[in-house]
PDB file of C-alpha atoms in Angstrom:
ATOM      1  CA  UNK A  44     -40.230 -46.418 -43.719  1.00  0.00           C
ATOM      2  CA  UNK A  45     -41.072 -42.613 -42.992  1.00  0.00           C
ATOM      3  CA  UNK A  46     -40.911 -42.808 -39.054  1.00  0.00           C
ATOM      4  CA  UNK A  47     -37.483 -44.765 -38.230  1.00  0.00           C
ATOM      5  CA  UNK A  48     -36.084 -42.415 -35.021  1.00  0.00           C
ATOM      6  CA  UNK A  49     -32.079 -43.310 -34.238  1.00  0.00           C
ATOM      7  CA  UNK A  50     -30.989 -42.621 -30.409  1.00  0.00           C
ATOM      8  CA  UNK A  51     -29.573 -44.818 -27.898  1.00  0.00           C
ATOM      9  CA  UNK A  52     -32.665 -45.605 -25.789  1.00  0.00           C
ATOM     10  CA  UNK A  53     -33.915 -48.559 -28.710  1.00  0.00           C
ATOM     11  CA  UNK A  54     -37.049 -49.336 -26.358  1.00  0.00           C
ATOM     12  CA  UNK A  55     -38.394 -45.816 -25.360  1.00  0.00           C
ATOM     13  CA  UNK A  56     -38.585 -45.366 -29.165  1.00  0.00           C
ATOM     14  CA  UNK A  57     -40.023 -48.161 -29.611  1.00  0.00           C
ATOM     15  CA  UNK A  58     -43.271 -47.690 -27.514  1.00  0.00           C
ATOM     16  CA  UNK A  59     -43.054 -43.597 -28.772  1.00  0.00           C
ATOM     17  CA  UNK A  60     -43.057 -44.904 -32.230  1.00  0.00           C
ATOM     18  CA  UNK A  61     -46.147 -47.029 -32.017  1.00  0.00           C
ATOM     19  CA  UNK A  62     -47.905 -45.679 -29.787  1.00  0.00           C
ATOM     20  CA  UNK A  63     -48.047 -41.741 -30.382  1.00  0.00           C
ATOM     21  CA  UNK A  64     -48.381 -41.262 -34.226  1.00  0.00           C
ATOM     22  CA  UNK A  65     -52.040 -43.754 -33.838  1.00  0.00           C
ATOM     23  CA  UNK A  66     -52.763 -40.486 -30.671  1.00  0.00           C
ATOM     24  CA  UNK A  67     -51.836 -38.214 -33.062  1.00  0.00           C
ATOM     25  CA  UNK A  68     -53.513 -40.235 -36.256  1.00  0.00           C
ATOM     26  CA  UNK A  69     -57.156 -40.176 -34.319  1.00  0.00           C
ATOM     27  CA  UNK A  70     -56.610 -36.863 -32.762  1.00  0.00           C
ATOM     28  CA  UNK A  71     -56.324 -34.990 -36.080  1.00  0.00           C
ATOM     29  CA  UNK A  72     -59.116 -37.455 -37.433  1.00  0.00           C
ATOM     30  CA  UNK A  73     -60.986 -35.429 -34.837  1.00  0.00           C
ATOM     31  CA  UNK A  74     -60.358 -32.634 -37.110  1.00  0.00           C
ATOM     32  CA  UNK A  75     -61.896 -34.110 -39.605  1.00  0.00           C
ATOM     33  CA  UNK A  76     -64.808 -34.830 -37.692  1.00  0.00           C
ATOM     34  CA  UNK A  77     -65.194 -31.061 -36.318  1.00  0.00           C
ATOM     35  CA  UNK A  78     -64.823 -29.856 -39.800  1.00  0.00           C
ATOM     36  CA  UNK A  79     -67.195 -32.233 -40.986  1.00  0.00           C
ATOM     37  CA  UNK A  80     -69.724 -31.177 -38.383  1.00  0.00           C
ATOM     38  CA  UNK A  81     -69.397 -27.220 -39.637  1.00  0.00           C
ATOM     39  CA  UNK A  82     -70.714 -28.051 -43.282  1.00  0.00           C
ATOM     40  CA  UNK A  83     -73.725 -29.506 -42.337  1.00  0.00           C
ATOM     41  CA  UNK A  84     -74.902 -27.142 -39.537  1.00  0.00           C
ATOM     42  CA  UNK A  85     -77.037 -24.918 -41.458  1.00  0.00           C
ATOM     43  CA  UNK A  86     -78.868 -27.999 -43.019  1.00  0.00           C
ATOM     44  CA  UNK A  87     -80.507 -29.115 -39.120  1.00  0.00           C
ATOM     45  CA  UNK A  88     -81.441 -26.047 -38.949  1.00  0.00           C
ATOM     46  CA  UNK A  89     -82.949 -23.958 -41.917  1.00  0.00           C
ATOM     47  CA  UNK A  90     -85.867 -22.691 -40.102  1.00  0.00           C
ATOM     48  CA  UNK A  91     -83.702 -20.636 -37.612  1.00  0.00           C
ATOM     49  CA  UNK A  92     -81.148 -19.048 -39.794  1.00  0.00           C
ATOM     50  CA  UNK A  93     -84.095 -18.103 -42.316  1.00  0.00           C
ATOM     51  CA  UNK A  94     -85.479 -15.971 -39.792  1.00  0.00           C
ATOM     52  CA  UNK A  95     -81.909 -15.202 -38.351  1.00  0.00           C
ATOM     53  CA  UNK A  96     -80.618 -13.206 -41.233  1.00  0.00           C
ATOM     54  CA  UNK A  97     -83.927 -12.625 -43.174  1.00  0.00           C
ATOM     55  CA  UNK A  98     -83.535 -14.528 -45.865  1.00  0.00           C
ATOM     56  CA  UNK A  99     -85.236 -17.342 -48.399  1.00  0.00           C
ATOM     57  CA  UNK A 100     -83.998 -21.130 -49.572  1.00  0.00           C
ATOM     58  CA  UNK A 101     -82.271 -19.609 -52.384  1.00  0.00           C
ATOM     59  CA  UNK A 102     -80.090 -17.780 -50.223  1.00  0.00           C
ATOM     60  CA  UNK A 103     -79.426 -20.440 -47.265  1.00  0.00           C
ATOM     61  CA  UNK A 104     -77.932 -22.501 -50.160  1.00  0.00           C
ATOM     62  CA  UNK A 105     -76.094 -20.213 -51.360  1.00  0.00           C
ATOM     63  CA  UNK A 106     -74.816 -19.437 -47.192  1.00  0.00           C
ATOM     64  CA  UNK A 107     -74.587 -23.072 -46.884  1.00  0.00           C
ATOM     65  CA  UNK A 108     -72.344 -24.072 -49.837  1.00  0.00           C
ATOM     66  CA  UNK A 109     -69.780 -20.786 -49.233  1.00  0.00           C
ATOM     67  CA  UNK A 110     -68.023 -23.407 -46.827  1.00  0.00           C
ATOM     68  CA  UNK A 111     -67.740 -26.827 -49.510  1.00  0.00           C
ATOM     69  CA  UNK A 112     -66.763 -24.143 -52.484  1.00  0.00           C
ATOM     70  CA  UNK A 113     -63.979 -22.494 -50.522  1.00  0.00           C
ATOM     71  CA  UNK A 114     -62.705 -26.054 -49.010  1.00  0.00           C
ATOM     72  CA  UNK A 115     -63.532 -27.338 -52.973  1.00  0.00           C
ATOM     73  CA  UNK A 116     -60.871 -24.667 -54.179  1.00  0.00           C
ATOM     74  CA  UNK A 117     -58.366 -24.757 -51.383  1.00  0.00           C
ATOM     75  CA  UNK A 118     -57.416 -28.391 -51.293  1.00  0.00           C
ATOM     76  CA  UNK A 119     -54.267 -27.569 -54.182  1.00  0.00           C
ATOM     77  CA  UNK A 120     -53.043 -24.702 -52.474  1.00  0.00           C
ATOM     78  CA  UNK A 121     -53.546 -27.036 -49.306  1.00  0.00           C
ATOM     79  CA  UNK A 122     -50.933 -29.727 -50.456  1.00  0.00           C
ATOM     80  CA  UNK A 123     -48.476 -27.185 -51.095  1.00  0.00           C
ATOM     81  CA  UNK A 124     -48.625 -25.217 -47.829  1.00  0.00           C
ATOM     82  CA  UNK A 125     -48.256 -28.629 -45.788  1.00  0.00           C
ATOM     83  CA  UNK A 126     -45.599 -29.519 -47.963  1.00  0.00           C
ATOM     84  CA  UNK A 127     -43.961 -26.627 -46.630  1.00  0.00           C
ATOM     85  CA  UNK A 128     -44.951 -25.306 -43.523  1.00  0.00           C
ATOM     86  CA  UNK A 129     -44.671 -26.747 -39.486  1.00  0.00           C
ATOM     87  CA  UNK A 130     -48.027 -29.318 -39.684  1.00  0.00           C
ATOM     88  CA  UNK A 131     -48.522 -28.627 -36.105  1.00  0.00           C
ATOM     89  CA  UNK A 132     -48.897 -24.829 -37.003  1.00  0.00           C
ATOM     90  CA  UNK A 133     -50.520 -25.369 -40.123  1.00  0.00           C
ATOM     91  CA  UNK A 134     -53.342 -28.118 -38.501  1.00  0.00           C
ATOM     92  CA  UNK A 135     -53.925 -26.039 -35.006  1.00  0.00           C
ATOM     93  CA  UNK A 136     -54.185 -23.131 -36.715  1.00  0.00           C
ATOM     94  CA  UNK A 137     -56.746 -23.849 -39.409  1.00  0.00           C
ATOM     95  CA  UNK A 138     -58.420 -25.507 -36.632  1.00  0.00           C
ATOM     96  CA  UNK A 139     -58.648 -22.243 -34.721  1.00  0.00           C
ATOM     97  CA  UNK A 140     -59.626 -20.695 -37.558  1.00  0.00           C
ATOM     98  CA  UNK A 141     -63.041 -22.690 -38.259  1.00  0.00           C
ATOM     99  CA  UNK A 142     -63.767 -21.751 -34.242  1.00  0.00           C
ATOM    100  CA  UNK A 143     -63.183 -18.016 -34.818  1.00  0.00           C
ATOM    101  CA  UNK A 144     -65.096 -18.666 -37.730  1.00  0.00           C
ATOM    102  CA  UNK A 145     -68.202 -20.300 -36.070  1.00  0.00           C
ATOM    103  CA  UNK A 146     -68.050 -17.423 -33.064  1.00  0.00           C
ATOM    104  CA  UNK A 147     -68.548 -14.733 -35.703  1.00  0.00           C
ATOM    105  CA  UNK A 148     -71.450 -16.515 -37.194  1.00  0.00           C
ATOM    106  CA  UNK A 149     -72.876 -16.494 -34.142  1.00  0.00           C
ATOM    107  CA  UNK A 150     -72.294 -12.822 -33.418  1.00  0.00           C
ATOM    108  CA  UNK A 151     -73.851 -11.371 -36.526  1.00  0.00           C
ATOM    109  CA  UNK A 152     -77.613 -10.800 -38.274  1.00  0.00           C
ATOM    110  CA  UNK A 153     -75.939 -10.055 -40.816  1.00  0.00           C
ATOM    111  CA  UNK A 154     -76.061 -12.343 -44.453  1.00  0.00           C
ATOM    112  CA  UNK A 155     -72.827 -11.252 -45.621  1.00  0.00           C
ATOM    113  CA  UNK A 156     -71.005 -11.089 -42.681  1.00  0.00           C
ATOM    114  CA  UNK A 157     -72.498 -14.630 -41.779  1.00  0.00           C
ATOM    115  CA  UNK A 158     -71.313 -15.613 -45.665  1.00  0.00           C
ATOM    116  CA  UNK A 159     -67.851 -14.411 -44.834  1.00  0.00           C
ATOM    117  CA  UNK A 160     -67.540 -16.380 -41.597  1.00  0.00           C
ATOM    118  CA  UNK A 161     -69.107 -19.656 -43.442  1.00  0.00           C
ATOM    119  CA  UNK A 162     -66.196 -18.826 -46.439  1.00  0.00           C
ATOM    120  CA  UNK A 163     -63.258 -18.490 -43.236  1.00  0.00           C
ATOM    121  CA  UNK A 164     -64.516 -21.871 -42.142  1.00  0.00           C
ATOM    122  CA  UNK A 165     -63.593 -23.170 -45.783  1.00  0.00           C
ATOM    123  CA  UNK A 166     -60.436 -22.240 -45.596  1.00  0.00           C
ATOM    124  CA  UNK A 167     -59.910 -23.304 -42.318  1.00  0.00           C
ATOM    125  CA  UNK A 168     -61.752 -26.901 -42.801  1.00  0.00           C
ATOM    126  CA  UNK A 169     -59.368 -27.609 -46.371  1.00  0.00           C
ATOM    127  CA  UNK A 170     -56.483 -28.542 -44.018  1.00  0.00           C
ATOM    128  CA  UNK A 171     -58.583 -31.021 -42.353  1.00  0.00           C
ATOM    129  CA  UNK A 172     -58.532 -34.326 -45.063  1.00  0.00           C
ATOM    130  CA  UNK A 173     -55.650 -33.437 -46.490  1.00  0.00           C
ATOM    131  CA  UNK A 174     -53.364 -32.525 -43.291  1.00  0.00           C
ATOM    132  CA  UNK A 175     -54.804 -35.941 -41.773  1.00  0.00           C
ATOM    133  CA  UNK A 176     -53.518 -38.002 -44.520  1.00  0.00           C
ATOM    134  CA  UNK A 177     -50.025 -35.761 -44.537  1.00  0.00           C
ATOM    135  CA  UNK A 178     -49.431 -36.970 -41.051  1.00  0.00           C
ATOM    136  CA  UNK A 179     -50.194 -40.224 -41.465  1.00  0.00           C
ATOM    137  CA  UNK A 180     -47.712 -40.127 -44.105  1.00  0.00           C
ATOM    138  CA  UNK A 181     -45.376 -39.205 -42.054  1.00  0.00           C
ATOM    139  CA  UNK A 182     -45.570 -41.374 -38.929  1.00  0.00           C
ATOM    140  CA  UNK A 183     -47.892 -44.560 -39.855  1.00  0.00           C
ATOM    141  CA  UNK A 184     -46.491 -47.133 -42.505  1.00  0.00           C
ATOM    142  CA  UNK A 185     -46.402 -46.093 -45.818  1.00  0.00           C
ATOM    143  CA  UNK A 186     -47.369 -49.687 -46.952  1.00  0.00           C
ATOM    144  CA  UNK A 187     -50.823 -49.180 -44.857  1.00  0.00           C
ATOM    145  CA  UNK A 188     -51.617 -45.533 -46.341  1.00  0.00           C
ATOM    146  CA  UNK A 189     -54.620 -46.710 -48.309  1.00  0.00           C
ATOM    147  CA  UNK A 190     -56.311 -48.181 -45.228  1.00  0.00           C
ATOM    148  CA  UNK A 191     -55.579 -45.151 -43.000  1.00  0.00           C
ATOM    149  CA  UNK A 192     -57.481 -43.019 -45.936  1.00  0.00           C
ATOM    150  CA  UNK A 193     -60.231 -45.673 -45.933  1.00  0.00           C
ATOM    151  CA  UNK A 194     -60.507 -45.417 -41.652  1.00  0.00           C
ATOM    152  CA  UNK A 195     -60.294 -41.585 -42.410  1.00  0.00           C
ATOM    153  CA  UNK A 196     -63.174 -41.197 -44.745  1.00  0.00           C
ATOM    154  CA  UNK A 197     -64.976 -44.364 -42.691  1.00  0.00           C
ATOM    155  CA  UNK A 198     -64.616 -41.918 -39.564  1.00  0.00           C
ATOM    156  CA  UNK A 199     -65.096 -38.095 -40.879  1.00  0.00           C
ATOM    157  CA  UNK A 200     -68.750 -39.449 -42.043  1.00  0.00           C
ATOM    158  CA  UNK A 201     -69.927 -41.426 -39.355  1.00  0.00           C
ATOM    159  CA  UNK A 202     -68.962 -38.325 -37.534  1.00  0.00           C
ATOM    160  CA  UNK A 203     -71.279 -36.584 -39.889  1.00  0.00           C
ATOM    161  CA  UNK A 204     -73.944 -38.625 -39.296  1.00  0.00           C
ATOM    162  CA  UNK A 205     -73.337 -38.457 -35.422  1.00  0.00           C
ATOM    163  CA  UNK A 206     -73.093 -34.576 -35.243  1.00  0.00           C
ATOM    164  CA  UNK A 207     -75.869 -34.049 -37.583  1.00  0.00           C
ATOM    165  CA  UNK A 208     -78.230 -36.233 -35.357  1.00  0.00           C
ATOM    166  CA  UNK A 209     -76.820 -34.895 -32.339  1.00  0.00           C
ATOM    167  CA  UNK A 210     -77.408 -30.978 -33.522  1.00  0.00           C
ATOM    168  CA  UNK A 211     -80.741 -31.657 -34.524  1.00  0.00           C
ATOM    169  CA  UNK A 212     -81.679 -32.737 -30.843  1.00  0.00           C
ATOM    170  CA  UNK A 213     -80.027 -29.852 -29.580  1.00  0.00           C
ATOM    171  CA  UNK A 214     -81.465 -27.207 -31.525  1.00  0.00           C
ATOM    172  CA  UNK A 215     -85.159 -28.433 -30.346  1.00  0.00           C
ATOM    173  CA  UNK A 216     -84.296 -27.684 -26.847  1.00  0.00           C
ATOM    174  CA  UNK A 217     -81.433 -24.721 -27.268  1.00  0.00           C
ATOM    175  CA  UNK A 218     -80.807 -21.949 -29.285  1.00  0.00           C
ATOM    176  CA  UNK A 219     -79.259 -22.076 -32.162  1.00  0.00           C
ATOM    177  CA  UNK A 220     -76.961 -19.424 -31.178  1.00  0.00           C
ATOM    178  CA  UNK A 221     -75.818 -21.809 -27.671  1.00  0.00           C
ATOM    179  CA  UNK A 222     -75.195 -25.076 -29.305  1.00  0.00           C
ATOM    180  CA  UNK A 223     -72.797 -22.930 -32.276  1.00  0.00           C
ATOM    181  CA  UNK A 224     -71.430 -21.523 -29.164  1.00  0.00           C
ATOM    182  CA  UNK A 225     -70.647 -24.708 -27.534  1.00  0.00           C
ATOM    183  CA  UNK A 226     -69.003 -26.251 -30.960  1.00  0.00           C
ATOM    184  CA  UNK A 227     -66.471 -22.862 -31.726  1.00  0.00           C
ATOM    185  CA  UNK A 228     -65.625 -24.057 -28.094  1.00  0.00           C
ATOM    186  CA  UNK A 229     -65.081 -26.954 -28.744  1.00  0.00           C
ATOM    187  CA  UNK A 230     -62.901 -26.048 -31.858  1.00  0.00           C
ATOM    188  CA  UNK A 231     -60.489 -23.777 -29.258  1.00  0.00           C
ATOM    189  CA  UNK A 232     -59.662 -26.586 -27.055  1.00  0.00           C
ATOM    190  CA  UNK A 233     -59.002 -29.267 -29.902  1.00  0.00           C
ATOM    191  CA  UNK A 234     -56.871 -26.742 -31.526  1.00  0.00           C
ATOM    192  CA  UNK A 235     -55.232 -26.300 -28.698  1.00  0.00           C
ATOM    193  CA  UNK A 236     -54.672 -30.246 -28.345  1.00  0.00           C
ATOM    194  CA  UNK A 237     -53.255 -30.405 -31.762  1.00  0.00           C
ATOM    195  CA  UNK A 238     -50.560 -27.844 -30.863  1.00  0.00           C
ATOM    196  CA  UNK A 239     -50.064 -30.133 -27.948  1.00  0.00           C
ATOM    197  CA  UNK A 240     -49.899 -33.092 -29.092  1.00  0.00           C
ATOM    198  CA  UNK A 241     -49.401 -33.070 -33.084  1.00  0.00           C
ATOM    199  CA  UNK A 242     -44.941 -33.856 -33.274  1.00  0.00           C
ATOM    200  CA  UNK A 243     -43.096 -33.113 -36.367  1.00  0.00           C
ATOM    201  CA  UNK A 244     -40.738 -35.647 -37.773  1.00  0.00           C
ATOM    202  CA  UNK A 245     -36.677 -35.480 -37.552  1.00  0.00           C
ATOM    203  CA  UNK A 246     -36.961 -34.238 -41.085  1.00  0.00           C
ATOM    204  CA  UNK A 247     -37.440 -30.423 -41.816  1.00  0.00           C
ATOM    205  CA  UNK A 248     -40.085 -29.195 -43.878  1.00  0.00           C
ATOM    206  CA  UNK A 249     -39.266 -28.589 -47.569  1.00  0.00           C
ATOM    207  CA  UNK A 250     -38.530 -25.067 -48.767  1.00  0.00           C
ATOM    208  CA  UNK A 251     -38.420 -24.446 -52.729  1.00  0.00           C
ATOM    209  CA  UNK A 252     -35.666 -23.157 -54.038  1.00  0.00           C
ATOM    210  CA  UNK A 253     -36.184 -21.487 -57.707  1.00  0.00           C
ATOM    211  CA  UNK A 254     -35.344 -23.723 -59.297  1.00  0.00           C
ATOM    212  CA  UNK A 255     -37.442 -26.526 -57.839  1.00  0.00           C
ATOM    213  CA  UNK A 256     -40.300 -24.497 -57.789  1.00  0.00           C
ATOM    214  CA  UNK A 257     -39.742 -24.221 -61.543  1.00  0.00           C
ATOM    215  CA  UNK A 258     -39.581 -27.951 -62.129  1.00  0.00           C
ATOM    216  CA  UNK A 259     -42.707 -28.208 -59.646  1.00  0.00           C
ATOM    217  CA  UNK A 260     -44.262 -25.833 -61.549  1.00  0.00           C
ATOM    218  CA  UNK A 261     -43.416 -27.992 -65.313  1.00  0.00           C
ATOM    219  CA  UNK A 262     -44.843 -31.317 -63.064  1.00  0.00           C
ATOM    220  CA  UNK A 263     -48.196 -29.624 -62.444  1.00  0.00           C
ATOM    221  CA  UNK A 264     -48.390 -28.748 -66.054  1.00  0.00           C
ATOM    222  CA  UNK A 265     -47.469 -32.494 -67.354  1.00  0.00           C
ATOM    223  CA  UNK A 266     -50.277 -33.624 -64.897  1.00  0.00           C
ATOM    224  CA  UNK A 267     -52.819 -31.392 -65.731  1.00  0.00           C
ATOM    225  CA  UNK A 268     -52.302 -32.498 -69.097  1.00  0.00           C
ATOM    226  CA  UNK A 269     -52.107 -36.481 -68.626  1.00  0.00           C
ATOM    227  CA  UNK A 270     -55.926 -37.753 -70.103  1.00  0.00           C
ATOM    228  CA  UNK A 271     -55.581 -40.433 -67.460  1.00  0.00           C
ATOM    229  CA  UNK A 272     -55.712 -37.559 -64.912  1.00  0.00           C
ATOM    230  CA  UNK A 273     -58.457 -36.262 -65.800  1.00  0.00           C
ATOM    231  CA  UNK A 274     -60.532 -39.612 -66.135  1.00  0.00           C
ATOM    232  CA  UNK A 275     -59.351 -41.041 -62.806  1.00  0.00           C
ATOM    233  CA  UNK A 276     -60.300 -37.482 -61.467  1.00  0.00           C
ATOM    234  CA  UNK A 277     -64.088 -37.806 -63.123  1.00  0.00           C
ATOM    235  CA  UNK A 278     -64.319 -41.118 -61.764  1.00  0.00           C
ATOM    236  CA  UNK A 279     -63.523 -39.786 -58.218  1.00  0.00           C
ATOM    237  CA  UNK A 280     -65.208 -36.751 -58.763  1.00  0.00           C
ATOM    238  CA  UNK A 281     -68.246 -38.517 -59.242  1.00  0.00           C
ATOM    239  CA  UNK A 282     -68.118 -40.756 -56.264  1.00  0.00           C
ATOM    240  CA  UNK A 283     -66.770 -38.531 -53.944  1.00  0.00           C
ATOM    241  CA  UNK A 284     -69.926 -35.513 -54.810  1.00  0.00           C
ATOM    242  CA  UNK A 285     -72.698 -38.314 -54.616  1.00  0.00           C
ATOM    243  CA  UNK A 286     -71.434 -39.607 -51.193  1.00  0.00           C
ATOM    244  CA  UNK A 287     -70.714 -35.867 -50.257  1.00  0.00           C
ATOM    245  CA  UNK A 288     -73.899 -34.141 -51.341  1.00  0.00           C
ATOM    246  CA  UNK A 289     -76.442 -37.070 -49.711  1.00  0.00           C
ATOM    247  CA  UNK A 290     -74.172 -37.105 -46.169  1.00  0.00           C
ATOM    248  CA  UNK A 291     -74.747 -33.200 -46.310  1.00  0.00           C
ATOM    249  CA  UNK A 292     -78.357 -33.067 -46.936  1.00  0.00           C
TER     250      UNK A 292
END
């Protein structure tokens, strides 16, 4: 069991236990959700940010996809920061991060500036599957951890689907600009809610030693080298970019 608190008071941990890491489990799913929303902004509205920054198609895709390649090439480097850092720090600060991000977007006429800010968001936005799934594997039962990725997935896309639908109404009535405005907003307070509410277990985060971080290092290797790896990896890689690229579109 990875949550199984010891004190005297048997029933106050009781209703803590059950209660709070299912607050915690949907509030971080929120995460997901917010994060979610920031990749497929620029896709409900094209028209505007062509004329924004002066540019073509070629180079909205090219603004548009800064956010999945960075999140795309952060998730290992991800894993091994929550492994070792404070997950309320890690998940309220990446959180903060994709708002700072969305307020400079905002800010700027600029293409490359506006590419940097979309590339911030990436990194910010990595932590937001992966730091979910961390802290249900902390505080929900282990046994469970396949449906609590299911609900996850279930949830960050229907959120999709909702904010997508929901910014495309918005941005017939409001400048762009206003309803970006209203979303890094929105990102502030909910990263201040994780810092609120987000608890770390009794258990310390890990620090690597040298010799750990050796043997982590010879793991890796023996992975990246298992064929079974790789073809479990093609198999999700394939599902995962056909649900992916269609819910961004």
């Amino acid at each position: 069991v990875i949550f199984n608190p010891k004190n005297n008071n048997a029933m106050e941990d009781r209703k803590y236990s059950t209660y709070l890491p299912w607050f915690m489990f949907f509030l971080s799913t929120f995460f997901f959700f917010y994060e979610f929303t920031l990749r497929i902004f620029p896709g409900v509205m094209t028209d505007q940010l062509m004329k924004t920054f002066h540019i073509g198609g070629y180079a909205l895709g090219w603004l548009s996809s800064a956010l999945l390649q960075t999140n795309a090439y952060m998730q290992i480097p991800v894993g091994f920061i929550l492994d070792k850092y404070n997950l309320k720090k890690t998940l309220s600060f990446s959180c903060l991060l994709c708002a700072v991000a969305t307020f400079l977007f905002i800010m700027t006429d600029n293409f490359w500036i506006a590419f940097l800010s979309r590339f911030m968001m990436g990194i910010g936005s990595a932590f937001g599957f992966v730091g979910v799934l961390k802290m249900a594997e902390q505080w929900l039962p282990l046994k469970r951890f396949a449906f609590h990725s299911g609900l996850l997935i279930m949830l960050g896309f229907i959120g999709g689907v909702i904010g997508s639908n929901l910014l495309a109404s918005l941005v017939k009535v409001h400048l762009w600009q206003n309803v970006l405005e209203s979303l890094a907003f929105l990102g502030v307070f909910l990263s201040f809610l994780l810092y609120l509410f987000i608890k770390e277990t009794k258990t310390q985060p890990r620090k690597f030693e040298n010799g750990r971080q050796a043997n982590l290092s010879l793991q890796l290797s023996k992975l990246l080298t298992n064929r079974q790896i790789w073809l479990n990896g093609f198999i999700g890689f394939c599902l995962y970019f056909s649900t992916c690229a269609f819910g961004e579109m």
